[in-house]
GROMACS .gro file of C-alpha atoms in nm:
model
  467
    1MET     CA    1   3.537  -0.138   2.162
    2SER     CA    2   3.272  -0.099   1.891
    3GLU     CA    3   3.153  -0.401   1.693
    4THR     CA    4   3.211  -0.398   1.317
    5PHE     CA    5   2.976  -0.538   1.053
    6GLN     CA    6   3.007  -0.572   0.679
    7VAL     CA    7   2.647  -0.453   0.627
    8VAL     CA    8   2.423  -0.257   0.864
    9ILE     CA    9   2.062  -0.179   0.776
   10ILE     CA   10   1.885   0.107   0.957
   11GLY     CA   11   1.517   0.013   0.977
   12GLY     CA   12   1.352  -0.328   1.016
   13GLY     CA   13   1.050  -0.279   0.790
   14PRO     CA   14   0.979  -0.480   0.471
   15GLY     CA   15   1.275  -0.330   0.285
   16GLY     CA   16   1.514  -0.346   0.579
   17TYR     CA   17   1.447  -0.694   0.713
   18VAL     CA   18   1.440  -0.848   0.364
   19CYS     CA   19   1.767  -0.672   0.282
   20ALA     CA   20   1.918  -0.806   0.605
   21ILE     CA   21   1.816  -1.164   0.525
   22ARG     CA   22   1.948  -1.144   0.167
   23SER     CA   23   2.273  -0.983   0.286
   24SER     CA   24   2.326  -1.265   0.533
   25GLN     CA   25   2.246  -1.525   0.266
   26LEU     CA   26   2.520  -1.368   0.053
   27GLY     CA   27   2.774  -1.421   0.331
   28PHE     CA   28   2.790  -1.074   0.488
   29LYS     CA   29   2.815  -1.020   0.862
   30THR     CA   30   2.488  -0.829   0.898
   31ALA     CA   31   2.307  -0.620   1.158
   32CYS     CA   32   1.968  -0.451   1.149
   33ILE     CA   33   1.883  -0.154   1.372
   34GLU     CA   34   1.517  -0.090   1.459
   35SER     CA   35   1.390   0.192   1.684
   36LYS     CA   36   1.048   0.038   1.752
   37ASN     CA   37   0.983  -0.252   1.990
   38THR     CA   38   0.913  -0.497   1.706
   39LEU     CA   39   1.041  -0.570   1.357
   40GLY     CA   40   0.826  -0.533   1.047
   41GLY     CA   41   0.799  -0.155   1.029
   42THR     CA   42   0.477   0.030   0.946
   43CYS     CA   43   0.360  -0.250   0.717
   44LEU     CA   44   0.345  -0.528   0.974
   45ASN     CA   45   0.269  -0.322   1.284
   46VAL     CA   46   0.039  -0.035   1.186
   47GLY     CA   47  -0.016  -0.066   0.812
   48CYS     CA   48  -0.065  -0.343   0.557
   49ILE     CA   49  -0.108  -0.639   0.792
   50PRO     CA   50  -0.342  -0.502   1.063
   51SER     CA   51  -0.551  -0.320   0.801
   52LYS     CA   52  -0.590  -0.637   0.595
   53SER     CA   53  -0.686  -0.826   0.909
   54LEU     CA   54  -0.961  -0.574   0.985
   55LEU     CA   55  -1.069  -0.560   0.620
   56ASN     CA   56  -1.116  -0.938   0.623
   57LEU     CA   57  -1.289  -0.949   0.961
   58SER     CA   58  -1.519  -0.657   0.882
   59GLU     CA   59  -1.609  -0.811   0.545
   60ASN     CA   60  -1.700  -1.140   0.715
   61PHE     CA   61  -1.914  -0.948   0.967
   62ASN     CA   62  -2.085  -0.758   0.685
   63LYS     CA   63  -2.158  -1.077   0.488
   64VAL     CA   64  -2.308  -1.257   0.786
   65LYS     CA   65  -2.518  -0.954   0.875
   66LYS     CA   66  -2.641  -0.861   0.527
   67ASN     CA   67  -2.591  -1.140   0.274
   68PHE     CA   68  -2.621  -1.482   0.437
   69SER     CA   69  -2.999  -1.483   0.485
   70ASN     CA   70  -3.048  -1.430   0.110
   71LEU     CA   71  -2.830  -1.734   0.040
   72GLY     CA   72  -3.020  -1.979   0.260
   73ILE     CA   73  -2.793  -1.943   0.561
   74THR     CA   74  -2.995  -1.846   0.868
   75THR     CA   75  -2.814  -1.714   1.174
   76GLY     CA   76  -2.922  -1.568   1.506
   77LYS     CA   77  -2.877  -1.205   1.601
   78VAL     CA   78  -2.540  -1.084   1.473
   79THR     CA   79  -2.348  -0.851   1.703
   80LEU     CA   80  -2.005  -0.694   1.690
   81ASN     CA   81  -1.745  -0.757   1.960
   82LEU     CA   82  -1.493  -0.493   1.858
   83SER     CA   83  -1.242  -0.566   2.136
   84LYS     CA   84  -1.229  -0.933   2.031
   85MET     CA   85  -1.183  -0.828   1.668
   86MET     CA   86  -0.894  -0.603   1.771
   87LYS     CA   87  -0.738  -0.892   1.966
   88ALA     CA   88  -0.756  -1.109   1.652
   89LYS     CA   89  -0.585  -0.831   1.457
   90LYS     CA   90  -0.316  -0.799   1.725
   91LYS     CA   91  -0.255  -1.174   1.724
   92SER     CA   92  -0.195  -1.169   1.345
   93VAL     CA   93   0.059  -0.889   1.388
   94THR     CA   94   0.238  -1.061   1.678
   95VAL     CA   95   0.272  -1.391   1.493
   96LEU     CA   96   0.428  -1.220   1.190
   97THR     CA   97   0.664  -0.989   1.380
   98LYS     CA   98   0.787  -1.279   1.594
   99GLY     CA   99   0.833  -1.471   1.269
  100ILE     CA  100   1.081  -1.209   1.147
  101GLU     CA  101   1.277  -1.236   1.473
  102PHE     CA  102   1.296  -1.612   1.412
  103LEU     CA  103   1.425  -1.550   1.057
  104PHE     CA  104   1.692  -1.316   1.196
  105LYS     CA  105   1.812  -1.586   1.436
  106LYS     CA  106   1.801  -1.848   1.161
  107ASN     CA  107   2.011  -1.626   0.933
  108LYS     CA  108   2.249  -1.516   1.213
  109ILE     CA  109   2.154  -1.147   1.180
  110THR     CA  110   2.232  -0.921   1.477
  111TYR     CA  111   1.914  -0.743   1.584
  112ILE     CA  112   1.991  -0.406   1.748
  113LYS     CA  113   1.711  -0.214   1.920
  114GLY     CA  114   1.745   0.163   1.940
  115GLN     CA  115   1.741   0.495   1.755
  116ALA     CA  116   2.019   0.520   1.495
  117SER     CA  117   2.204   0.829   1.378
  118PHE     CA  118   2.520   0.875   1.173
  119LYS     CA  119   2.846   0.966   1.341
  120SER     CA  120   3.052   0.923   1.024
  121ASN     CA  121   3.018   0.746   0.692
  122ASN     CA  122   3.095   0.412   0.859
  123GLU     CA  123   2.994   0.472   1.220
  124ILE     CA  124   2.642   0.464   1.363
  125ILE     CA  125   2.540   0.582   1.708
  126VAL     CA  126   2.251   0.381   1.855
  127GLN     CA  127   2.059   0.522   2.151
  128GLU     CA  128   1.932   0.225   2.350
  129LYS     CA  129   1.720   0.339   2.647
  130ASN     CA  130   1.976   0.500   2.880
  131SER     CA  131   2.292   0.407   2.692
  132LYS     CA  132   2.464   0.483   2.364
  133LYS     CA  133   2.666   0.241   2.154
  134ILE     CA  134   2.867   0.292   1.838
  135TYR     CA  135   2.866   0.033   1.562
  136LYS     CA  136   3.097   0.029   1.261
  137ALA     CA  137   2.997  -0.086   0.915
  138ASN     CA  138   3.161  -0.116   0.575
  139ARG     CA  139   2.828  -0.045   0.410
  140ILE     CA  140   2.513   0.112   0.555
  141ILE     CA  141   2.163   0.092   0.408
  142ILE     CA  142   1.896   0.344   0.511
  143SER     CA  143   1.551   0.184   0.514
  144THR     CA  144   1.359   0.388   0.771
  145GLY     CA  145   1.029   0.404   0.581
  146SER     CA  146   0.773   0.683   0.599
  147VAL     CA  147   0.535   0.856   0.837
  148PRO     CA  148   0.187   1.006   0.781
  149THR     CA  149   0.158   1.370   0.677
  150SER     CA  150  -0.117   1.616   0.760
  151LEU     CA  151  -0.258   1.938   0.617
  152PRO     CA  152  -0.144   2.284   0.733
  153GLY     CA  153  -0.307   2.374   1.063
  154ILE     CA  154  -0.448   2.025   1.126
  155LYS     CA  155  -0.274   1.848   1.415
  156ILE     CA  156  -0.306   1.472   1.444
  157ASP     CA  157  -0.360   1.374   1.809
  158GLU     CA  158  -0.442   1.004   1.747
  159LYS     CA  159  -0.752   1.048   1.962
  160ILE     CA  160  -1.010   1.242   1.759
  161ILE     CA  161  -0.797   1.355   1.463
  162VAL     CA  162  -0.610   1.040   1.366
  163SER     CA  163  -0.369   0.897   1.112
  164SER     CA  164  -0.408   0.545   0.976
  165THR     CA  165  -0.236   0.423   1.296
  166GLY     CA  166  -0.514   0.561   1.514
  167ALA     CA  167  -0.786   0.446   1.273
  168LEU     CA  168  -0.669   0.086   1.320
  169SER     CA  169  -0.728   0.098   1.696
  170PHE     CA  170  -1.059   0.270   1.772
  171ASP     CA  171  -1.207   0.131   2.095
  172LYS     CA  172  -1.560   0.183   1.964
  173VAL     CA  173  -1.720   0.233   1.624
  174PRO     CA  174  -1.743   0.607   1.550
  175LYS     CA  175  -2.096   0.710   1.458
  176GLU     CA  176  -1.966   0.974   1.215
  177LEU     CA  177  -1.626   0.926   1.052
  178VAL     CA  178  -1.479   1.184   0.814
  179ILE     CA  179  -1.184   1.082   0.598
  180ILE     CA  180  -0.967   1.351   0.441
  181GLY     CA  181  -0.820   1.201   0.125
  182GLY     CA  182  -0.962   0.954  -0.126
  183GLY     CA  183  -0.652   0.742  -0.178
  184TYR     CA  184  -0.564   0.379  -0.097
  185ILE     CA  185  -0.542   0.423   0.281
  186GLY     CA  186  -0.852   0.639   0.321
  187LEU     CA  187  -1.073   0.408   0.116
  188GLU     CA  188  -0.955   0.093   0.293
  189MET     CA  189  -1.010   0.249   0.636
  190GLY     CA  190  -1.346   0.386   0.524
  191SER     CA  191  -1.453   0.040   0.407
  192ILE     CA  192  -1.364  -0.117   0.742
  193TRP     CA  193  -1.558   0.127   0.956
  194LYS     CA  194  -1.854   0.152   0.718
  195ARG     CA  195  -1.902  -0.224   0.743
  196LEU     CA  196  -1.882  -0.204   1.121
  197GLY     CA  197  -2.149   0.066   1.142
  198SER     CA  198  -1.998   0.412   1.085
  199ASN     CA  199  -2.147   0.675   0.859
  200VAL     CA  200  -1.840   0.749   0.646
  201THR     CA  201  -1.776   1.066   0.445
  202VAL     CA  202  -1.467   1.099   0.225
  203ILE     CA  203  -1.351   1.450   0.133
  204GLU     CA  204  -1.119   1.455  -0.170
  205PHE     CA  205  -0.946   1.759  -0.321
  206LEU     CA  206  -0.957   1.620  -0.677
  207ASP     CA  207  -1.267   1.541  -0.882
  208HIS     CA  208  -1.191   1.167  -0.871
  209ILE     CA  209  -1.065   0.910  -0.622
  210VAL     CA  210  -0.721   0.744  -0.612
  211THR     CA  211  -0.476   0.967  -0.797
  212GLY     CA  212  -0.292   0.786  -1.076
  213MET     CA  213  -0.551   0.513  -1.123
  214ASP     CA  214  -0.686   0.438  -1.471
  215LYS     CA  215  -0.990   0.665  -1.519
  216ASP     CA  216  -1.229   0.383  -1.620
  217ILE     CA  217  -1.142   0.192  -1.303
  218SER     CA  218  -1.169   0.505  -1.089
  219ILE     CA  219  -1.519   0.582  -1.220
  220GLU     CA  220  -1.639   0.224  -1.169
  221PHE     CA  221  -1.479   0.199  -0.826
  222LEU     CA  222  -1.649   0.520  -0.713
  223LYS     CA  223  -1.988   0.386  -0.826
  224ILE     CA  224  -1.934   0.067  -0.628
  225LEU     CA  225  -1.829   0.252  -0.311
  226LYS     CA  226  -2.129   0.485  -0.338
  227LYS     CA  227  -2.353   0.177  -0.366
  228GLN     CA  228  -2.198   0.065  -0.037
  229GLU     CA  229  -2.325   0.397   0.105
  230ILE     CA  230  -1.989   0.563   0.156
  231ASN     CA  231  -2.042   0.938   0.106
  232PHE     CA  232  -1.809   1.145  -0.112
  233LYS     CA  233  -1.737   1.517  -0.127
  234LEU     CA  234  -1.515   1.542  -0.434
  235ASN     CA  235  -1.340   1.851  -0.569
  236SER     CA  236  -1.339   1.990  -0.215
  237LYS     CA  237  -1.068   2.144   0.001
  238VAL     CA  238  -1.054   2.096   0.378
  239THR     CA  239  -0.967   2.431   0.533
  240ALA     CA  240  -0.980   2.350   0.904
  241VAL     CA  241  -1.059   2.085   1.164
  242SER     CA  242  -1.156   2.215   1.508
  243LEU     CA  243  -1.238   2.032   1.829
  244VAL     CA  244  -1.564   2.118   2.007
  245LYS     CA  245  -1.676   1.931   2.320
  246GLY     CA  246  -1.485   1.613   2.237
  247LYS     CA  247  -1.591   1.602   1.872
  248ALA     CA  248  -1.451   1.739   1.546
  249VAL     CA  249  -1.589   2.001   1.311
  250VAL     CA  250  -1.450   1.975   0.958
  251ASP     CA  251  -1.465   2.289   0.742
  252TYR     CA  252  -1.435   2.238   0.369
  253THR     CA  253  -1.488   2.444   0.053
  254SER     CA  254  -1.602   2.339  -0.293
  255ASN     CA  255  -1.329   2.403  -0.551
  256LYS     CA  256  -1.598   2.476  -0.809
  257THR     CA  257  -1.839   2.704  -0.627
  258ASN     CA  258  -1.630   2.827  -0.330
  259VAL     CA  259  -1.928   2.738  -0.107
  260ARG     CA  260  -1.815   2.663   0.249
  261GLU     CA  261  -1.966   2.373   0.442
  262LYS     CA  262  -1.916   2.191   0.773
  263ILE     CA  263  -1.938   1.831   0.886
  264HIS     CA  264  -1.950   1.722   1.251
  265ALA     CA  265  -1.768   1.397   1.326
  266ASP     CA  266  -1.672   1.168   1.612
  267LYS     CA  267  -1.341   1.091   1.443
  268VAL     CA  268  -1.144   1.242   1.154
  269LEU     CA  269  -0.890   1.035   0.963
  270VAL     CA  270  -0.624   1.240   0.785
  271ALA     CA  271  -0.512   1.026   0.490
  272VAL     CA  272  -0.343   1.274   0.258
  273GLY     CA  273  -0.015   1.091   0.209
  274ARG     CA  274   0.314   1.001   0.375
  275LYS     CA  275   0.664   1.148   0.387
  276PRO     CA  276   1.012   0.994   0.427
  277ASN     CA  277   1.104   0.914   0.786
  278THR     CA  278   1.458   1.051   0.808
  279GLU     CA  279   1.441   1.271   1.116
  280GLY     CA  280   1.722   1.214   1.362
  281LEU     CA  281   1.955   1.035   1.118
  282ASN     CA  282   2.190   1.337   1.084
  283LEU     CA  283   2.164   1.338   0.705
  284LYS     CA  284   2.254   1.707   0.677
  285LYS     CA  285   2.562   1.663   0.889
  286MET     CA  286   2.663   1.377   0.660
  287SER     CA  287   2.589   1.586   0.346
  288ILE     CA  288   2.359   1.313   0.216
  289LYS     CA  289   2.157   1.483  -0.057
  290CYS     CA  290   1.776   1.490  -0.052
  291ASP     CA  291   1.524   1.631  -0.300
  292ASN     CA  292   1.266   1.901  -0.223
  293GLN     CA  293   1.024   1.636  -0.094
  294GLY     CA  294   1.274   1.509   0.161
  295ARG     CA  295   1.353   1.190  -0.034
  296ILE     CA  296   1.712   1.068  -0.030
  297GLN     CA  297   1.870   1.093  -0.374
  298VAL     CA  298   2.025   0.771  -0.502
  299ASP     CA  299   2.178   0.648  -0.827
  300ASN     CA  300   2.079   0.332  -1.015
  301LYS     CA  301   2.274   0.125  -0.763
  302PHE     CA  302   2.088   0.281  -0.464
  303GLN     CA  303   2.403   0.470  -0.361
  304THR     CA  304   2.356   0.806  -0.192
  305SER     CA  305   2.598   1.097  -0.234
  306ILE     CA  306   2.826   0.897   0.000
  307LYS     CA  307   2.936   0.584  -0.183
  308ASN     CA  308   2.918   0.330   0.100
  309ILE     CA  309   2.577   0.453   0.220
  310TYR     CA  310   2.268   0.331   0.034
  311ALA     CA  311   1.894   0.398   0.064
  312ILE     CA  312   1.583   0.198  -0.027
  313GLY     CA  313   1.206   0.194   0.022
  314ASP     CA  314   0.989   0.490   0.119
  315VAL     CA  315   1.287   0.720   0.183
  316ILE     CA  316   1.367   0.728  -0.191
  317LYS     CA  317   1.170   0.810  -0.504
  318GLY     CA  318   0.890   0.579  -0.618
  319PRO     CA  319   0.564   0.435  -0.488
  320MET     CA  320   0.553   0.388  -0.111
  321LEU     CA  321   0.473   0.018  -0.124
  322ALA     CA  322   0.607  -0.266   0.091
  323HIS     CA  323   0.674  -0.493  -0.206
  324LYS     CA  324   0.868  -0.218  -0.386
  325ALA     CA  325   1.087  -0.181  -0.076
  326GLU     CA  326   1.139  -0.559  -0.057
  327GLU     CA  327   1.255  -0.575  -0.419
  328GLU     CA  328   1.496  -0.288  -0.356
  329GLY     CA  329   1.624  -0.459  -0.040
  330ILE     CA  330   1.713  -0.773  -0.234
  331ALA     CA  331   1.858  -0.573  -0.524
  332VAL     CA  332   2.090  -0.358  -0.312
  333ALA     CA  333   2.222  -0.661  -0.119
  334GLU     CA  334   2.301  -0.833  -0.448
  335ILE     CA  335   2.463  -0.520  -0.593
  336ILE     CA  336   2.689  -0.494  -0.286
  337ALA     CA  337   2.782  -0.860  -0.341
  338GLY     CA  338   2.886  -0.782  -0.700
  339GLN     CA  339   2.575  -0.933  -0.857
  340SER     CA  340   2.334  -0.760  -1.095
  341GLY     CA  341   2.048  -0.671  -0.860
  342HIS     CA  342   1.766  -0.497  -1.045
  343VAL     CA  343   1.414  -0.361  -0.994
  344ASN     CA  344   1.176  -0.317  -1.288
  345TYR     CA  345   0.986  -0.006  -1.180
  346ASN     CA  346   0.756  -0.024  -1.483
  347ILE     CA  347   0.573  -0.326  -1.347
  348ILE     CA  348   0.526  -0.274  -0.976
  349PRO     CA  349   0.163  -0.366  -0.902
  350GLY     CA  350  -0.066  -0.159  -0.682
  351VAL     CA  351  -0.361  -0.306  -0.491
  352ILE     CA  352  -0.650  -0.159  -0.290
  353TYR     CA  353  -0.794  -0.423  -0.056
  354THR     CA  354  -1.154  -0.305  -0.046
  355SER     CA  355  -1.445  -0.524  -0.154
  356PRO     CA  356  -1.420  -0.564  -0.445
  357GLU     CA  357  -1.045  -0.520  -0.472
  358VAL     CA  358  -0.868  -0.295  -0.720
  359ALA     CA  359  -0.534  -0.383  -0.878
  360SER     CA  360  -0.321  -0.239  -1.155
  361VAL     CA  361   0.018  -0.272  -1.322
  362GLY     CA  362   0.185  -0.075  -1.598
  363LYS     CA  363   0.050   0.227  -1.781
  364THR     CA  364  -0.294   0.382  -1.751
  365GLU     CA  365  -0.485   0.482  -2.064
  366GLN     CA  366  -0.424   0.852  -1.989
  367GLN     CA  367  -0.049   0.793  -1.959
  368LEU     CA  368  -0.046   0.627  -2.300
  369ILE     CA  369  -0.237   0.923  -2.449
  370ASN     CA  370   0.007   1.168  -2.286
  371GLU     CA  371   0.305   0.972  -2.420
  372ASN     CA  372   0.149   0.950  -2.767
  373ILE     CA  373   0.160   0.569  -2.766
  374LYS     CA  374  -0.102   0.404  -2.987
  375TYR     CA  375  -0.285   0.124  -2.809
  376LYS     CA  376  -0.571  -0.126  -2.817
  377ILE     CA  377  -0.816  -0.197  -2.533
  378GLY     CA  378  -0.974  -0.521  -2.420
  379LYS     CA  379  -1.239  -0.518  -2.143
  380PHE     CA  380  -1.440  -0.796  -1.986
  381PRO     CA  381  -1.700  -0.762  -1.707
  382PHE     CA  382  -1.718  -0.999  -1.408
  383MET     CA  383  -2.094  -1.000  -1.466
  384ALA     CA  384  -2.017  -1.241  -1.753
  385ASN     CA  385  -1.776  -1.457  -1.552
  386SER     CA  386  -1.934  -1.784  -1.433
  387ARG     CA  387  -1.738  -1.809  -1.106
  388ALA     CA  388  -1.826  -1.451  -1.013
  389LYS     CA  389  -2.193  -1.512  -1.092
  390VAL     CA  390  -2.233  -1.825  -0.878
  391ILE     CA  391  -2.058  -1.657  -0.583
  392ASN     CA  392  -2.255  -1.334  -0.637
  393GLU     CA  393  -1.946  -1.114  -0.676
  394THR     CA  394  -2.010  -0.968  -1.020
  395GLU     CA  395  -1.907  -0.603  -0.982
  396GLY     CA  396  -1.618  -0.467  -1.186
  397PHE     CA  397  -1.415  -0.566  -1.490
  398VAL     CA  398  -1.070  -0.639  -1.632
  399LYS     CA  399  -0.912  -0.385  -1.867
  400ILE     CA  400  -0.607  -0.468  -2.078
  401LEU     CA  401  -0.404  -0.213  -2.273
  402ALA     CA  402  -0.179  -0.344  -2.550
  403ASP     CA  403   0.046  -0.179  -2.809
  404GLU     CA  404  -0.144  -0.124  -3.133
  405LYS     CA  405   0.137  -0.256  -3.354
  406THR     CA  406   0.327  -0.512  -3.146
  407ASP     CA  407   0.038  -0.626  -2.919
  408LYS     CA  408   0.280  -0.608  -2.621
  409LEU     CA  409   0.103  -0.566  -2.287
  410LEU     CA  410   0.133  -0.207  -2.165
  411GLY     CA  411  -0.104  -0.198  -1.869
  412VAL     CA  412  -0.364  -0.408  -1.687
  413HIS     CA  413  -0.631  -0.271  -1.454
  414ILE     CA  414  -0.882  -0.474  -1.254
  415VAL     CA  415  -1.167  -0.387  -1.024
  416GLY     CA  416  -1.329  -0.705  -0.900
  417PRO     CA  417  -1.302  -1.009  -0.671
  418TYR     CA  418  -0.948  -1.117  -0.577
  419ALA     CA  419  -0.798  -0.855  -0.810
  420GLY     CA  420  -0.488  -0.836  -0.589
  421ASP     CA  421  -0.408  -1.203  -0.651
  422MET     CA  422  -0.515  -1.202  -1.015
  423ILE     CA  423  -0.281  -0.918  -1.107
  424ALA     CA  424   0.022  -1.142  -1.039
  425GLU     CA  425  -0.036  -1.331  -1.365
  426MET     CA  426  -0.017  -1.006  -1.559
  427VAL     CA  427   0.290  -0.877  -1.371
  428LEU     CA  428   0.469  -1.199  -1.467
  429ALA     CA  429   0.345  -1.174  -1.826
  430MET     CA  430   0.470  -0.816  -1.856
  431GLU     CA  431   0.805  -0.905  -1.696
  432PHE     CA  432   0.862  -1.147  -1.983
  433GLY     CA  433   0.730  -0.908  -2.251
  434ALA     CA  434   0.411  -1.102  -2.327
  435SER     CA  435   0.145  -0.989  -2.574
  436SER     CA  436  -0.230  -0.993  -2.524
  437GLU     CA  437  -0.236  -1.282  -2.772
  438ASP     CA  438  -0.007  -1.481  -2.541
  439ILE     CA  439  -0.263  -1.439  -2.260
  440ALA     CA  440  -0.554  -1.517  -2.492
  441ARG     CA  441  -0.384  -1.840  -2.604
  442THR     CA  442  -0.309  -1.953  -2.245
  443CYS     CA  443  -0.552  -2.207  -2.098
  444HIS     CA  444  -0.720  -2.078  -1.781
  445ALA     CA  445  -0.901  -2.319  -1.546
  446HIS     CA  446  -1.281  -2.315  -1.546
  447PRO     CA  447  -1.462  -2.186  -1.350
  448THR     CA  448  -1.222  -1.923  -1.214
  449TYR     CA  449  -1.213  -1.545  -1.184
  450SER     CA  450  -0.893  -1.551  -1.391
  451GLU     CA  451  -1.095  -1.643  -1.700
  452ALA     CA  452  -1.195  -1.276  -1.707
  453ILE     CA  453  -0.829  -1.196  -1.783
  454LYS     CA  454  -0.827  -1.438  -2.076
  455GLU     CA  455  -1.153  -1.290  -2.206
  456ALA     CA  456  -1.020  -0.934  -2.176
  457ALA     CA  457  -0.712  -1.043  -2.372
  458LEU     CA  458  -0.940  -1.192  -2.639
  459ALA     CA  459  -1.135  -0.864  -2.639
  460VAL     CA  460  -0.819  -0.672  -2.736
  461ASP     CA  461  -0.862  -0.838  -3.077
  462LYS     CA  462  -1.242  -0.806  -3.057
  463ARG     CA  463  -1.305  -1.179  -3.015
  464PRO     CA  464  -1.424  -1.245  -2.659
  465ILE     CA  465  -1.627  -1.565  -2.621
  466HIS     CA  466  -1.863  -1.480  -2.337
  467SER     CA  467  -1.961  -1.119  -2.401
   0.00000   0.00000   0.00000
């Protein structure tokens, strides 16, 4: 006899496990099905968490090796123990994934391991090793995340040609690393391996890095990364990657001149994007509608074309970000409970965890121009921020965009130290409809990096104090 639940979530990533916890809090008998061996999805296992661990560890290694002696800190010979670094990364992941299992037990959520597929609109078949079980549910939420994509003719083998998953687990530092794609993932991975000793070359199809970023930030960020000796081949199309004697040969062509060139590499990271992970769910059989990019179509209540089946996270439209999925997970659970769950898609922050970090929320300047919205700009450099100067982290700036008439905040873009944490103040401000004057009139502790936000807000009205 099959077990029946009020809510079943397919996928235990950030959207799925958060949705399961909130559903249980709201009194629903809840189950979460996960096909991998651990909870947490891509983010915790092979994405956000392990990459941030390696970004932190590689940055510490880089500082000890290159910066400490100039600051009066003398060390002995600095060497890299990559296997130990990977163990530290693995430990971080294990602690967090086990933590989610604890939260499931605490919230009385049934954790089902296996590959899920739909049998009907309220029945799910779960393949568990050598057996199949059927579970019934009043409502089902699809939260199966995304998987890396590649370019035509380029096959990822996770040995020489790798996705971000493979790039997080190299057993030795590649002498030559080529990264195809100048987006968030490629630049973070490039930063890690550059610090650890790789010669890194990024090949990007467009004439700028990080699509969708404010142009001023993109230009400044590129300058900083070039100073860190990461090589860039912009406006270039990769046409082939071939394997020769255990190494890769990357063929690419300039979009401007049509000149063909080659780069030889020990490893090639393909970081050209991700696609919804819906294979094996039987969506076609269920007549669940998807768009031409394979994303599940949902209404403003996250309902698919079948009313009791919902979808959240990377499988639906919107930025493929863990925190976006989490917000949707909470919202859909509350909607099912009859509450007014809601996600404000206009103020979902994006962060790149390089050094310095990059963070943004709201509209870019180009978007405002395209939408014919009149705006004011306030900018303030970290070079003029006292905390940044004493810690010797002065690269970058804060840029604030405000409505010309109402002064309402429209967008905030930061390249600089701790940008990912600093952006939270501006997300909150924009959630409550704040103006740049509200920020300018708010007391910020001294000396802190956040004073650069206050100064940028003052600069909107052309009255900064320290520049």
